Structures are given as C-alpha cells and as structure tokens.
C-alpha cells in the first residue's frame, strides 16, 4: 500500500460520471495494487461538496489527490478545477485530469487553470491498466504530496 510518510493511506478522489469508467478505474487500481482509499463522486457539484466537506461529505477527509473527468453533469470538470485552484484551502491538492478528450483546447485550458497533469483515457482496457500503473509509479511512489495547509 502506498502511504504518507506518517503511515496513513493516500486519499484519492475520482470524479467520474460514467459507471463503466468508474468500474474500469477501480479494477485498474486493484490490478495495479493501488490499495489506497479511492472515493468516487459522479458529478462536479458533488465533487465540490466533497472537497469543501459540505453536506453529506462533512465528515470526509480531504483527498490528497484528485482524478478529474472534464465532461461532468451539474458542474463541469473545468469549473471544478478552476474553483479548486483558486481556493486557498484546496489549491495545494494535485488535480490530474483523466478524460477521454484529446482536444487541444481542453489540454491548454486545463494547464492554464493549473491542473497538475492531463491524461487521456485509453479505450483498450489493458492500455488503461498500464496507464494507471504508470500513474501509481509517478504520483504515488515518486511524488511527495503536500500536507493540508493546517499541517495534517
């Protein structure tokens, strides 16, 4: 299990509305042996509520990393990204765009809004699992994730 330096598991928030993509991501994490806490919200508004710890998410831990689809109901992924990166309490959380869009304007806008990476979902399940394993190797093994602003 990948852990924080203090031994706590890394909290990952997956923001994805497609049930098939959620299932495939969960399977890829399981096959890649990413045994961390993976939480799922299925629209942009729920993701914002989760991140701000509002409503039904009042007692959740803030995620250490967000995997964000761009094409979401209620609030778009780009709007979620903009809000996260403009909020002092959230802006240190790495946000990785995980989407099917290969549109250059989406890539440019994501980086202009300070995403930490942009990954295009492969259609082939084996290629998707390989991408998740590469994600694990980089983001959860090599990268040092920041603590929350209050030091926890």
mmCIF file with all atom_site columns, C-alpha atoms in Angstrom:
data_model
loop_
_atom_site.group_PDB
_atom_site.id
_atom_site.type_symbol
_atom_site.label_atom_id
_atom_site.label_alt_id
_atom_site.label_comp_id
_atom_site.label_asym_id
_atom_site.label_entity_id
_atom_site.label_seq_id
_atom_site.pdbx_PDB_ins_code
_atom_site.Cartn_x
_atom_site.Cartn_y
_atom_site.Cartn_z
_atom_site.occupancy
_atom_site.B_iso_or_equiv
_atom_site.pdbx_formal_charge
_atom_site.auth_seq_id
_atom_site.auth_comp_id
_atom_site.auth_asym_id
_atom_site.auth_atom_id
_atom_site.pdbx_PDB_model_num
ATOM 1   C CA . UNK A 1 1   ? 0.000   0.000  0.000   1.00 0.00 ? 1   UNK A CA 1
ATOM 2   C CA . UNK A 1 2   ? 1.266   3.455  -0.851  1.00 0.00 ? 2   UNK A CA 1
ATOM 3   C CA . UNK A 1 3   ? 1.213   5.597  2.273   1.00 0.00 ? 3   UNK A CA 1
ATOM 4   C CA . UNK A 1 4   ? 2.016   9.048  3.556   1.00 0.00 ? 4   UNK A CA 1
ATOM 5   C CA . UNK A 1 5   ? 5.255   9.357  5.436   1.00 0.00 ? 5   UNK A CA 1
ATOM 6   C CA . UNK A 1 6   ? 3.159   9.138  8.630   1.00 0.00 ? 6   UNK A CA 1
ATOM 7   C CA . UNK A 1 7   ? 1.821   5.723  7.539   1.00 0.00 ? 7   UNK A CA 1
ATOM 8   C CA . UNK A 1 8   ? -1.663  6.918  6.564   1.00 0.00 ? 8   UNK A CA 1
ATOM 9   C CA . UNK A 1 9   ? -3.058  5.744  3.194   1.00 0.00 ? 9   UNK A CA 1
ATOM 10  C CA . UNK A 1 10  ? -3.268  8.284  0.383   1.00 0.00 ? 10  UNK A CA 1
ATOM 11  C CA . UNK A 1 11  ? -6.846  9.522  -0.121  1.00 0.00 ? 11  UNK A CA 1
ATOM 12  C CA . UNK A 1 12  ? -7.813  9.708  -3.815  1.00 0.00 ? 12  UNK A CA 1
ATOM 13  C CA . UNK A 1 13  ? -10.986 11.336 -5.123  1.00 0.00 ? 13  UNK A CA 1
ATOM 14  C CA . UNK A 1 14  ? -12.161 10.082 -8.530  1.00 0.00 ? 14  UNK A CA 1
ATOM 15  C CA . UNK A 1 15  ? -14.667 12.446 -10.142 1.00 0.00 ? 15  UNK A CA 1
ATOM 16  C CA . UNK A 1 16  ? -16.297 10.435 -12.918 1.00 0.00 ? 16  UNK A CA 1
ATOM 17  C CA . UNK A 1 17  ? -19.913 10.146 -14.078 1.00 0.00 ? 17  UNK A CA 1
ATOM 18  C CA . UNK A 1 18  ? -19.553 7.125  -16.357 1.00 0.00 ? 18  UNK A CA 1
ATOM 19  C CA . UNK A 1 19  ? -20.184 3.920  -14.332 1.00 0.00 ? 19  UNK A CA 1
ATOM 20  C CA . UNK A 1 20  ? -18.115 1.865  -16.781 1.00 0.00 ? 20  UNK A CA 1
ATOM 21  C CA . UNK A 1 21  ? -15.134 4.188  -16.392 1.00 0.00 ? 21  UNK A CA 1
ATOM 22  C CA . UNK A 1 22  ? -15.518 4.120  -12.599 1.00 0.00 ? 22  UNK A CA 1
ATOM 23  C CA . UNK A 1 23  ? -15.532 0.314  -12.644 1.00 0.00 ? 23  UNK A CA 1
ATOM 24  C CA . UNK A 1 24  ? -12.554 0.175  -15.011 1.00 0.00 ? 24  UNK A CA 1
ATOM 25  C CA . UNK A 1 25  ? -10.604 2.643  -12.853 1.00 0.00 ? 25  UNK A CA 1
ATOM 26  C CA . UNK A 1 26  ? -11.351 0.633  -9.705  1.00 0.00 ? 26  UNK A CA 1
ATOM 27  C CA . UNK A 1 27  ? -10.280 -2.567 -11.478 1.00 0.00 ? 27  UNK A CA 1
ATOM 28  C CA . UNK A 1 28  ? -7.126  -0.906 -12.791 1.00 0.00 ? 28  UNK A CA 1
ATOM 29  C CA . UNK A 1 29  ? -6.244  0.348  -9.311  1.00 0.00 ? 29  UNK A CA 1
ATOM 30  C CA . UNK A 1 30  ? -6.836  -3.143 -7.910  1.00 0.00 ? 30  UNK A CA 1
ATOM 31  C CA . UNK A 1 31  ? -4.692  -4.777 -10.601 1.00 0.00 ? 31  UNK A CA 1
ATOM 32  C CA . UNK A 1 32  ? -2.009  -2.122 -10.158 1.00 0.00 ? 32  UNK A CA 1
ATOM 33  C CA . UNK A 1 33  ? -2.150  -2.835 -6.422  1.00 0.00 ? 33  UNK A CA 1
ATOM 34  C CA . UNK A 1 34  ? -3.067  0.727  -5.537  1.00 0.00 ? 34  UNK A CA 1
ATOM 35  C CA . UNK A 1 35  ? -4.755  -0.189 -2.272  1.00 0.00 ? 35  UNK A CA 1
ATOM 36  C CA . UNK A 1 36  ? -5.424  3.333  -1.083  1.00 0.00 ? 36  UNK A CA 1
ATOM 37  C CA . UNK A 1 37  ? -8.702  4.947  -0.207  1.00 0.00 ? 37  UNK A CA 1
ATOM 38  C CA . UNK A 1 38  ? -10.446 5.638  -3.523  1.00 0.00 ? 38  UNK A CA 1
ATOM 39  C CA . UNK A 1 39  ? -13.594 7.746  -3.207  1.00 0.00 ? 39  UNK A CA 1
ATOM 40  C CA . UNK A 1 40  ? -15.943 8.463  -6.108  1.00 0.00 ? 40  UNK A CA 1
ATOM 41  C CA . UNK A 1 41  ? -18.250 11.356 -6.864  1.00 0.00 ? 41  UNK A CA 1
ATOM 42  C CA . UNK A 1 42  ? -20.288 11.300 -10.059 1.00 0.00 ? 42  UNK A CA 1
ATOM 43  C CA . UNK A 1 43  ? -20.795 14.990 -10.866 1.00 0.00 ? 43  UNK A CA 1
ATOM 44  C CA . UNK A 1 44  ? -18.998 18.286 -10.456 1.00 0.00 ? 44  UNK A CA 1
ATOM 45  C CA . UNK A 1 45  ? -21.266 19.641 -7.715  1.00 0.00 ? 45  UNK A CA 1
ATOM 46  C CA . UNK A 1 46  ? -20.783 16.526 -5.588  1.00 0.00 ? 46  UNK A CA 1
ATOM 47  C CA . UNK A 1 47  ? -17.026 16.805 -6.120  1.00 0.00 ? 47  UNK A CA 1
ATOM 48  C CA . UNK A 1 48  ? -17.061 20.402 -4.860  1.00 0.00 ? 48  UNK A CA 1
ATOM 49  C CA . UNK A 1 49  ? -19.204 19.406 -1.876  1.00 0.00 ? 49  UNK A CA 1
ATOM 50  C CA . UNK A 1 50  ? -16.733 16.604 -1.120  1.00 0.00 ? 50  UNK A CA 1
ATOM 51  C CA . UNK A 1 51  ? -13.707 18.884 -1.423  1.00 0.00 ? 51  UNK A CA 1
ATOM 52  C CA . UNK A 1 52  ? -15.298 21.607 0.718   1.00 0.00 ? 52  UNK A CA 1
ATOM 53  C CA . UNK A 1 53  ? -16.571 18.960 3.176   1.00 0.00 ? 53  UNK A CA 1
ATOM 54  C CA . UNK A 1 54  ? -20.194 20.124 2.886   1.00 0.00 ? 54  UNK A CA 1
ATOM 55  C CA . UNK A 1 55  ? -23.488 18.320 3.373   1.00 0.00 ? 55  UNK A CA 1
ATOM 56  C CA . UNK A 1 56  ? -23.212 14.538 3.217   1.00 0.00 ? 56  UNK A CA 1
ATOM 57  C CA . UNK A 1 57  ? -19.424 14.914 2.927   1.00 0.00 ? 57  UNK A CA 1
ATOM 58  C CA . UNK A 1 58  ? -18.977 16.985 6.104   1.00 0.00 ? 58  UNK A CA 1
ATOM 59  C CA . UNK A 1 59  ? -17.004 14.226 7.849   1.00 0.00 ? 59  UNK A CA 1
ATOM 60  C CA . UNK A 1 60  ? -14.768 13.023 4.998   1.00 0.00 ? 60  UNK A CA 1
ATOM 61  C CA . UNK A 1 61  ? -11.034 13.547 4.872   1.00 0.00 ? 61  UNK A CA 1
ATOM 62  C CA . UNK A 1 62  ? -9.857  15.901 2.178   1.00 0.00 ? 62  UNK A CA 1
ATOM 63  C CA . UNK A 1 63  ? -8.261  13.959 -0.656  1.00 0.00 ? 63  UNK A CA 1
ATOM 64  C CA . UNK A 1 64  ? -4.525  14.027 -1.236  1.00 0.00 ? 64  UNK A CA 1
ATOM 65  C CA . UNK A 1 65  ? -5.077  13.767 -4.988  1.00 0.00 ? 65  UNK A CA 1
ATOM 66  C CA . UNK A 1 66  ? -7.999  14.307 -7.376  1.00 0.00 ? 66  UNK A CA 1
ATOM 67  C CA . UNK A 1 67  ? -8.577  12.423 -10.634 1.00 0.00 ? 67  UNK A CA 1
ATOM 68  C CA . UNK A 1 68  ? -10.993 14.654 -12.541 1.00 0.00 ? 68  UNK A CA 1
ATOM 69  C CA . UNK A 1 69  ? -13.013 13.989 -15.686 1.00 0.00 ? 69  UNK A CA 1
ATOM 70  C CA . UNK A 1 70  ? -13.853 17.101 -17.695 1.00 0.00 ? 70  UNK A CA 1
ATOM 71  C CA . UNK A 1 71  ? -17.278 16.071 -19.024 1.00 0.00 ? 71  UNK A CA 1
ATOM 72  C CA . UNK A 1 72  ? -19.458 16.053 -15.911 1.00 0.00 ? 72  UNK A CA 1
ATOM 73  C CA . UNK A 1 73  ? -23.094 16.845 -15.148 1.00 0.00 ? 73  UNK A CA 1
ATOM 74  C CA . UNK A 1 74  ? -24.195 19.782 -12.956 1.00 0.00 ? 74  UNK A CA 1
ATOM 75  C CA . UNK A 1 75  ? -20.769 21.481 -12.794 1.00 0.00 ? 75  UNK A CA 1
ATOM 76  C CA . UNK A 1 76  ? -18.139 20.845 -15.472 1.00 0.00 ? 76  UNK A CA 1
ATOM 77  C CA . UNK A 1 77  ? -14.765 19.393 -14.639 1.00 0.00 ? 77  UNK A CA 1
ATOM 78  C CA . UNK A 1 78  ? -13.106 22.591 -15.838 1.00 0.00 ? 78  UNK A CA 1
ATOM 79  C CA . UNK A 1 79  ? -15.236 24.621 -13.401 1.00 0.00 ? 79  UNK A CA 1
ATOM 80  C CA . UNK A 1 80  ? -14.290 22.224 -10.590 1.00 0.00 ? 80  UNK A CA 1
ATOM 81  C CA . UNK A 1 81  ? -10.614 22.647 -11.496 1.00 0.00 ? 81  UNK A CA 1
ATOM 82  C CA . UNK A 1 82  ? -10.927 26.444 -11.544 1.00 0.00 ? 82  UNK A CA 1
ATOM 83  C CA . UNK A 1 83  ? -12.585 26.504 -8.126  1.00 0.00 ? 83  UNK A CA 1
ATOM 84  C CA . UNK A 1 84  ? -10.076 24.104 -6.549  1.00 0.00 ? 84  UNK A CA 1
ATOM 85  C CA . UNK A 1 85  ? -7.070  26.002 -7.826  1.00 0.00 ? 85  UNK A CA 1
ATOM 86  C CA . UNK A 1 86  ? -8.476  29.407 -6.792  1.00 0.00 ? 86  UNK A CA 1
ATOM 87  C CA . UNK A 1 87  ? -9.331  28.340 -3.216  1.00 0.00 ? 87  UNK A CA 1
ATOM 88  C CA . UNK A 1 88  ? -6.547  28.772 -0.646  1.00 0.00 ? 88  UNK A CA 1
ATOM 89  C CA . UNK A 1 89  ? -7.764  25.746 1.322   1.00 0.00 ? 89  UNK A CA 1
ATOM 90  C CA . UNK A 1 90  ? -7.771  23.447 -1.732  1.00 0.00 ? 90  UNK A CA 1
ATOM 91  C CA . UNK A 1 91  ? -5.182  24.757 -4.190  1.00 0.00 ? 91  UNK A CA 1
ATOM 92  C CA . UNK A 1 92  ? -2.359  22.529 -2.921  1.00 0.00 ? 92  UNK A CA 1
ATOM 93  C CA . UNK A 1 93  ? -4.265  19.342 -3.774  1.00 0.00 ? 93  UNK A CA 1
ATOM 94  C CA . UNK A 1 94  ? -2.854  17.931 -7.022  1.00 0.00 ? 94  UNK A CA 1
ATOM 95  C CA . UNK A 1 95  ? -5.538  17.624 -9.701  1.00 0.00 ? 95  UNK A CA 1
ATOM 96  C CA . UNK A 1 96  ? -4.916  15.190 -12.540 1.00 0.00 ? 96  UNK A CA 1
ATOM 97  C CA . UNK A 1 97  ? -7.287  15.447 -15.474 1.00 0.00 ? 97  UNK A CA 1
ATOM 98  C CA . UNK A 1 98  ? -8.372  11.934 -16.515 1.00 0.00 ? 98  UNK A CA 1
ATOM 99  C CA . UNK A 1 99  ? -10.605 12.283 -19.541 1.00 0.00 ? 99  UNK A CA 1
ATOM 100 C CA . UNK A 1 100 ? -11.418 10.892 -22.964 1.00 0.00 ? 100 UNK A CA 1
ATOM 101 C CA . UNK A 1 101 ? -10.932 14.320 -24.565 1.00 0.00 ? 101 UNK A CA 1
ATOM 102 C CA . UNK A 1 102 ? -7.876  14.750 -26.755 1.00 0.00 ? 102 UNK A CA 1
ATOM 103 C CA . UNK A 1 103 ? -8.967  18.261 -27.776 1.00 0.00 ? 103 UNK A CA 1
ATOM 104 C CA . UNK A 1 104 ? -6.039  20.669 -27.741 1.00 0.00 ? 104 UNK A CA 1
ATOM 105 C CA . UNK A 1 105 ? -8.213  23.426 -26.275 1.00 0.00 ? 105 UNK A CA 1
ATOM 106 C CA . UNK A 1 106 ? -9.102  21.185 -23.297 1.00 0.00 ? 106 UNK A CA 1
ATOM 107 C CA . UNK A 1 107 ? -5.436  20.411 -22.706 1.00 0.00 ? 107 UNK A CA 1
ATOM 108 C CA . UNK A 1 108 ? -4.422  24.082 -22.910 1.00 0.00 ? 108 UNK A CA 1
ATOM 109 C CA . UNK A 1 109 ? -7.309  25.262 -20.714 1.00 0.00 ? 109 UNK A CA 1
ATOM 110 C CA . UNK A 1 110 ? -6.574  22.565 -18.125 1.00 0.00 ? 110 UNK A CA 1
ATOM 111 C CA . UNK A 1 111 ? -2.986  23.686 -17.761 1.00 0.00 ? 111 UNK A CA 1
ATOM 112 C CA . UNK A 1 112 ? -3.977  27.363 -17.812 1.00 0.00 ? 112 UNK A CA 1
ATOM 113 C CA . UNK A 1 113 ? -6.216  26.514 -14.849 1.00 0.00 ? 113 UNK A CA 1
ATOM 114 C CA . UNK A 1 114 ? -3.261  24.863 -13.095 1.00 0.00 ? 114 UNK A CA 1
ATOM 115 C CA . UNK A 1 115 ? -4.015  21.174 -13.468 1.00 0.00 ? 115 UNK A CA 1
ATOM 116 C CA . UNK A 1 116 ? -1.040  19.098 -12.407 1.00 0.00 ? 116 UNK A CA 1
ATOM 117 C CA . UNK A 1 117 ? -1.275  16.650 -15.308 1.00 0.00 ? 117 UNK A CA 1
ATOM 118 C CA . UNK A 1 118 ? -3.536  15.730 -18.223 1.00 0.00 ? 118 UNK A CA 1
ATOM 119 C CA . UNK A 1 119 ? -4.133  12.055 -19.034 1.00 0.00 ? 119 UNK A CA 1
ATOM 120 C CA . UNK A 1 120 ? -6.266  10.777 -21.880 1.00 0.00 ? 120 UNK A CA 1
ATOM 121 C CA . UNK A 1 121 ? -8.122  7.567  -21.079 1.00 0.00 ? 121 UNK A CA 1
ATOM 122 C CA . UNK A 1 122 ? -7.126  4.768  -23.448 1.00 0.00 ? 122 UNK A CA 1
ATOM 123 C CA . UNK A 1 123 ? -10.042 2.859  -24.958 1.00 0.00 ? 123 UNK A CA 1
ATOM 124 C CA . UNK A 1 124 ? -8.301  -0.509 -24.581 1.00 0.00 ? 124 UNK A CA 1
ATOM 125 C CA . UNK A 1 125 ? -8.680  -1.859 -21.010 1.00 0.00 ? 125 UNK A CA 1
ATOM 126 C CA . UNK A 1 126 ? -5.127  -3.272 -20.960 1.00 0.00 ? 126 UNK A CA 1
ATOM 127 C CA . UNK A 1 127 ? -3.716  0.104  -22.016 1.00 0.00 ? 127 UNK A CA 1
ATOM 128 C CA . UNK A 1 128 ? -5.867  1.786  -19.350 1.00 0.00 ? 128 UNK A CA 1
ATOM 129 C CA . UNK A 1 129 ? -4.455  -0.508 -16.664 1.00 0.00 ? 129 UNK A CA 1
ATOM 130 C CA . UNK A 1 130 ? -0.922  0.203  -17.903 1.00 0.00 ? 130 UNK A CA 1
ATOM 131 C CA . UNK A 1 131 ? -1.615  3.949  -17.674 1.00 0.00 ? 131 UNK A CA 1
ATOM 132 C CA . UNK A 1 132 ? -2.923  3.567  -14.094 1.00 0.00 ? 132 UNK A CA 1
ATOM 133 C CA . UNK A 1 133 ? 0.235   1.618  -13.182 1.00 0.00 ? 133 UNK A CA 1
ATOM 134 C CA . UNK A 1 134 ? 2.357   4.451  -14.604 1.00 0.00 ? 134 UNK A CA 1
ATOM 135 C CA . UNK A 1 135 ? 0.180   6.897  -12.665 1.00 0.00 ? 135 UNK A CA 1
ATOM 136 C CA . UNK A 1 136 ? 0.865   4.895  -9.493  1.00 0.00 ? 136 UNK A CA 1
ATOM 137 C CA . UNK A 1 137 ? 4.605   4.785  -10.140 1.00 0.00 ? 137 UNK A CA 1
ATOM 138 C CA . UNK A 1 138 ? 4.818   8.534  -10.580 1.00 0.00 ? 138 UNK A CA 1
ATOM 139 C CA . UNK A 1 139 ? 2.135   10.170 -8.422  1.00 0.00 ? 139 UNK A CA 1
ATOM 140 C CA . UNK A 1 140 ? 2.032   7.731  -5.531  1.00 0.00 ? 140 UNK A CA 1
ATOM 141 C CA . UNK A 1 141 ? 5.617   6.497  -5.368  1.00 0.00 ? 141 UNK A CA 1
ATOM 142 C CA . UNK A 1 142 ? 7.931   9.257  -6.592  1.00 0.00 ? 142 UNK A CA 1
ATOM 143 C CA . UNK A 1 143 ? 5.990   12.458 -5.943  1.00 0.00 ? 143 UNK A CA 1
ATOM 144 C CA . UNK A 1 144 ? 5.869   13.873 -2.423  1.00 0.00 ? 144 UNK A CA 1
ATOM 145 C CA . UNK A 1 145 ? 2.320   15.059 -1.794  1.00 0.00 ? 145 UNK A CA 1
ATOM 146 C CA . UNK A 1 146 ? 1.852   18.210 0.285   1.00 0.00 ? 146 UNK A CA 1
ATOM 147 C CA . UNK A 1 147 ? 0.231   18.139 3.719   1.00 0.00 ? 147 UNK A CA 1
ATOM 148 C CA . UNK A 1 148 ? -3.002  20.056 4.226   1.00 0.00 ? 148 UNK A CA 1
ATOM 149 C CA . UNK A 1 149 ? -2.411  23.759 4.942   1.00 0.00 ? 149 UNK A CA 1
ATOM 150 C CA . UNK A 1 150 ? -3.099  23.195 8.649   1.00 0.00 ? 150 UNK A CA 1
ATOM 151 C CA . UNK A 1 151 ? -0.251  20.674 8.710   1.00 0.00 ? 151 UNK A CA 1
ATOM 152 C CA . UNK A 1 152 ? -2.303  17.495 8.951   1.00 0.00 ? 152 UNK A CA 1
#
